[in-house]
Short mmCIF file of C-alpha atoms in Angstrom, two decimals:
data_model
loop_
_atom_site.label_atom_id
_atom_site.label_comp_id
_atom_site.label_asym_id
_atom_site.label_seq_id
_atom_site.Cartn_x
_atom_site.Cartn_y
_atom_site.Cartn_z
CA GLN A 20 25.07 4.74 -45.66
CA VAL A 21 23.44 6.43 -42.62
CA GLN A 22 24.11 4.46 -39.41
CA LEU A 23 23.24 5.06 -35.77
CA VAL A 24 24.46 2.79 -33.16
CA ASP A 25 23.04 2.98 -29.58
CA SER A 26 24.97 1.83 -26.64
CA GLY A 27 25.27 2.27 -22.94
CA GLY A 28 22.12 0.47 -21.75
CA GLY A 29 22.16 -2.02 -18.86
CA LEU A 30 20.68 -2.81 -15.38
CA VAL A 31 20.51 0.01 -12.80
CA LYS A 32 18.89 0.26 -9.42
CA PRO A 33 16.16 2.87 -8.87
CA GLY A 34 17.59 6.17 -8.10
CA GLY A 35 20.64 5.35 -10.24
CA SER A 36 22.12 6.88 -13.23
CA LEU A 37 23.12 5.73 -16.78
CA ARG A 38 24.47 7.55 -19.83
CA LEU A 39 23.39 6.37 -23.27
CA SER A 40 25.45 7.09 -26.31
CA CYS A 41 24.59 7.12 -30.13
CA ALA A 42 27.31 7.02 -32.64
CA ALA A 43 26.39 8.37 -35.95
CA SER A 44 28.01 7.79 -39.40
CA GLY A 45 27.14 8.17 -42.91
CA PHE A 46 25.94 11.73 -42.84
CA THR A 47 26.92 15.26 -41.85
CA PHE A 48 25.96 15.01 -38.09
CA SER A 49 26.15 18.73 -37.50
CA ASP A 50 23.37 19.38 -40.09
CA TYR A 51 20.69 17.40 -38.25
CA TYR A 52 18.55 17.61 -35.16
CA MET A 53 18.65 14.42 -33.19
CA GLY A 54 16.17 12.82 -30.75
CA TRP A 55 15.60 10.12 -28.28
CA ILE A 56 12.58 7.87 -28.20
CA ARG A 57 11.71 4.95 -25.87
CA GLN A 58 9.62 2.03 -25.88
CA ALA A 59 8.61 0.19 -22.75
CA PRO A 60 8.32 -3.66 -23.05
CA GLY A 61 5.31 -4.57 -25.03
CA LYS A 62 4.29 -0.89 -25.34
CA GLY A 63 4.15 1.86 -27.79
CA LEU A 64 6.54 4.64 -28.57
CA GLU A 65 7.22 7.58 -26.31
CA TRP A 66 9.11 10.70 -27.37
CA ILE A 67 11.78 11.70 -24.80
CA SER A 68 14.12 14.43 -26.12
CA TYR A 69 15.18 16.47 -29.12
CA ILE A 70 18.18 18.53 -29.77
CA SER A 71 18.98 21.08 -32.38
CA SER A 72 21.78 20.63 -34.83
CA VAL A 73 24.35 22.77 -32.85
CA GLY A 74 22.88 21.77 -29.45
CA ARG A 75 21.56 25.20 -28.60
CA SER A 76 17.99 24.12 -28.21
CA VAL A 77 16.86 21.25 -26.41
CA TYR A 78 13.23 19.82 -25.52
CA TYR A 79 12.16 17.27 -23.20
CA ALA A 80 8.92 15.35 -22.37
CA ASP A 81 7.42 16.19 -19.04
CA SER A 82 8.02 12.49 -17.82
CA VAL A 83 11.82 13.11 -17.94
CA LYS A 84 12.38 16.72 -17.54
CA GLY A 85 14.68 17.58 -14.85
CA ARG A 86 16.15 14.07 -14.71
CA PHE A 87 17.42 13.44 -18.19
CA THR A 88 19.82 15.65 -20.23
CA ILE A 89 20.31 15.38 -23.93
CA SER A 90 23.64 16.60 -25.42
CA ARG A 91 25.79 16.06 -28.57
CA ASP A 92 29.36 16.27 -29.58
CA ASN A 93 29.41 17.22 -33.33
CA ALA A 94 33.11 16.65 -33.75
CA LYS A 95 32.84 13.15 -32.55
CA TYR A 96 29.44 12.48 -34.38
CA SER A 97 27.87 11.43 -30.98
CA LEU A 98 24.55 11.95 -29.23
CA PHE A 99 24.17 11.37 -25.52
CA LEU A 100 21.30 10.94 -22.99
CA GLN A 101 22.39 11.36 -19.42
CA MET A 102 19.62 9.67 -17.23
CA ASN A 103 19.48 10.47 -13.51
CA SER A 104 17.13 9.48 -10.73
CA LEU A 105 16.01 6.56 -12.61
CA ARG A 106 12.55 4.88 -11.78
CA ALA A 107 11.04 1.62 -12.61
CA GLY A 108 8.87 3.34 -15.18
CA ASP A 109 11.86 4.35 -17.08
CA THR A 110 12.56 0.67 -18.14
CA ALA A 111 12.50 0.59 -21.99
CA VAL A 112 14.42 0.29 -25.18
CA TYR A 113 15.96 3.64 -25.97
CA TYR A 114 16.36 4.48 -29.55
CA CYS A 115 18.37 7.48 -31.01
CA ALA A 116 16.87 8.83 -34.14
CA ARG A 117 17.64 11.37 -36.87
CA GLY A 118 15.32 14.30 -37.42
CA ARG A 119 14.61 15.19 -40.95
CA LEU A 120 16.09 17.97 -42.52
CA PHE A 121 15.50 21.52 -41.32
CA GLY A 122 14.63 20.36 -37.97
CA GLU A 123 11.34 18.71 -38.77
CA PRO A 124 10.71 16.47 -35.90
CA THR A 125 10.04 13.26 -37.77
CA PHE A 126 12.66 10.42 -37.58
CA ASP A 127 14.08 8.99 -40.73
CA TYR A 128 16.85 6.97 -39.35
CA TRP A 129 16.89 4.99 -35.99
CA GLY A 130 19.54 3.21 -33.99
CA GLN A 131 19.07 -0.44 -32.92
CA GLY A 132 17.97 0.56 -29.49
CA SER A 133 19.51 0.14 -26.15
CA LEU A 134 17.73 -1.62 -23.38
CA VAL A 135 17.61 0.15 -20.00
CA THR A 136 16.27 -2.00 -16.96
CA VAL A 137 15.64 -0.09 -13.64
CA SER A 138 15.03 -2.75 -10.97
CA SER A 139 16.47 -3.48 -7.49
CA GLU B 20 -0.69 17.89 -25.25
CA ILE B 21 -2.21 16.49 -28.38
CA VAL B 22 -3.44 12.93 -28.01
CA MET B 23 -3.26 10.61 -30.91
CA THR B 24 -5.79 7.73 -31.13
CA GLN B 25 -5.33 4.95 -33.55
CA SER B 26 -7.94 2.32 -34.74
CA PRO B 27 -8.42 -0.56 -34.69
CA ALA B 28 -5.93 -1.76 -32.16
CA THR B 29 -5.46 -5.04 -34.38
CA LEU B 30 -6.44 -5.41 -38.12
CA SER B 31 -6.59 -9.05 -39.46
CA VAL B 32 -6.05 -8.91 -43.16
CA SER B 33 -5.45 -11.48 -45.82
CA PRO B 34 -2.30 -11.27 -48.00
CA GLY B 35 -3.00 -9.22 -51.08
CA ALA B 36 -5.94 -7.44 -49.47
CA ARG B 37 -6.22 -3.70 -48.81
CA ALA B 38 -5.62 -2.38 -45.14
CA THR B 39 -6.92 0.88 -43.97
CA LEU B 40 -5.53 2.26 -40.68
CA SER B 41 -7.05 5.22 -38.93
CA CYS B 42 -5.26 7.94 -36.70
CA ARG B 43 -7.25 10.74 -35.11
CA ALA B 44 -5.73 13.81 -33.31
CA SER B 45 -7.40 15.45 -30.29
CA GLN B 46 -6.98 18.79 -31.99
CA SER B 47 -6.00 19.87 -35.35
CA VAL B 48 -2.36 18.98 -36.45
CA SER B 49 -2.82 20.33 -39.88
CA ASN B 50 -0.80 18.00 -42.15
CA ASN B 51 2.07 17.50 -39.68
CA LEU B 52 1.54 13.87 -39.40
CA ALA B 53 3.99 10.96 -39.82
CA TRP B 54 3.39 7.16 -39.99
CA TYR B 55 5.91 4.59 -38.86
CA GLN B 56 6.16 0.78 -39.36
CA GLN B 57 7.70 -1.34 -36.68
CA LYS B 58 8.33 -5.16 -37.06
CA PRO B 59 9.19 -7.35 -34.04
CA GLY B 60 12.73 -6.73 -32.62
CA GLN B 61 13.40 -3.94 -35.08
CA ALA B 62 13.51 -0.18 -34.72
CA PRO B 63 10.60 1.75 -36.35
CA ARG B 64 10.96 2.87 -39.92
CA LEU B 65 9.46 6.15 -41.25
CA LEU B 66 6.90 5.62 -43.94
CA ILE B 67 5.05 8.74 -44.51
CA TYR B 68 5.65 12.49 -43.39
CA GLY B 69 3.49 15.60 -44.13
CA ALA B 70 0.47 13.18 -43.93
CA SER B 71 1.01 11.93 -47.51
CA THR B 72 4.58 12.09 -48.75
CA ARG B 73 6.32 8.74 -48.93
CA ASP B 74 9.82 8.75 -47.37
CA THR B 75 12.58 7.53 -49.62
CA GLY B 76 12.40 3.93 -50.64
CA VAL B 77 8.92 3.34 -49.23
CA PRO B 78 6.87 1.26 -51.80
CA ALA B 79 4.04 3.10 -53.56
CA ARG B 80 1.36 0.59 -52.02
CA PHE B 81 1.66 2.69 -48.98
CA SER B 82 -0.33 5.91 -49.06
CA GLY B 83 -1.28 8.51 -46.49
CA SER B 84 -4.25 10.86 -46.53
CA GLY B 85 -6.06 13.33 -44.33
CA SER B 86 -5.63 16.68 -42.70
CA GLY B 87 -6.67 18.37 -39.39
CA THR B 88 -7.67 15.69 -37.14
CA GLU B 89 -8.40 12.67 -39.15
CA PHE B 90 -5.76 10.57 -41.05
CA THR B 91 -5.57 7.30 -42.89
CA LEU B 92 -2.64 5.04 -43.94
CA THR B 93 -3.65 2.75 -46.75
CA ILE B 94 -1.80 -0.43 -47.80
CA SER B 95 -3.18 -1.34 -51.17
CA SER B 96 -2.16 -4.88 -51.39
CA LEU B 97 -0.66 -6.44 -48.36
CA GLN B 98 2.65 -8.20 -48.78
CA SER B 99 4.15 -10.70 -46.23
CA GLU B 100 6.72 -8.09 -45.02
CA ASP B 101 3.90 -5.54 -44.34
CA PHE B 102 2.61 -7.51 -41.27
CA ALA B 103 3.82 -5.37 -38.49
CA VAL B 104 2.75 -2.51 -35.99
CA TYR B 105 2.09 1.03 -37.42
CA TYR B 106 2.29 4.20 -35.37
CA CYS B 107 1.18 7.69 -36.21
CA GLN B 108 2.92 10.78 -34.88
CA GLN B 109 2.05 14.37 -34.84
CA TYR B 110 4.46 17.20 -34.88
CA ASN B 111 2.32 20.19 -35.32
CA SER B 112 2.34 21.19 -31.72
CA TRP B 113 5.23 20.29 -29.68
CA PRO B 114 6.75 19.64 -27.25
CA PRO B 115 5.71 17.00 -26.64
CA LEU B 116 5.78 15.04 -29.83
CA THR B 117 3.06 12.40 -29.53
CA PHE B 118 2.51 9.12 -30.95
CA GLY B 119 -0.62 6.96 -31.37
CA GLY B 120 -0.96 3.74 -29.49
CA GLY B 121 -0.29 1.60 -32.59
CA THR B 122 -2.21 -0.70 -34.91
CA LYS B 123 -1.03 -4.27 -35.30
CA VAL B 124 -1.67 -5.53 -38.84
CA GLU B 125 -1.76 -9.35 -38.67
CA ILE B 126 -2.35 -12.25 -41.00
CA LYS B 127 -5.93 -13.37 -41.33
#
């Protein structure tokens, strides 16, 4: 069965960096676009980034452009989010999610989420 | 950026009753609209895509309708497991992909 396992969250100081990972299994990872969506405490969903199946195309929300980098390793069935210059407003649960077939950016499977807390 | 507005923010419904949730887009998104359900402490679950197509395994009591700027998610007979927060998401014009603020369906 399809499984996405998020990891790498934690407490980081403002201006710091963190790298999130998402381990995928149960499907052919290289066939699917993948994305990151976050949810601040008690708030709604915010799309962050999306990457094509072979990693050639990447997309970012303006709120993270230039600070966050999405990448993937298809051989290792892994998705990553490198987060630099972190701010208090980046505090959230970060979910990796699988895009539906053919790159349609709706998300049919989600990881359990990884909590990132940015605080001094 | 397309802004998605959901109403009401909270909907109080009795078990077995019908629930109607609304989602409005600031400009046309054609039928490129998805609905998600999120329960406390859990990741969201895709319910509907293409405005009206149920994802695999989604019960038939969930139905989506609409196109352009006005969309509706209907739950025909609320079960206990349906009390949750529901989000709409447009994917017609992106980036960015945008979500509505959510509607919480609570027990009346």
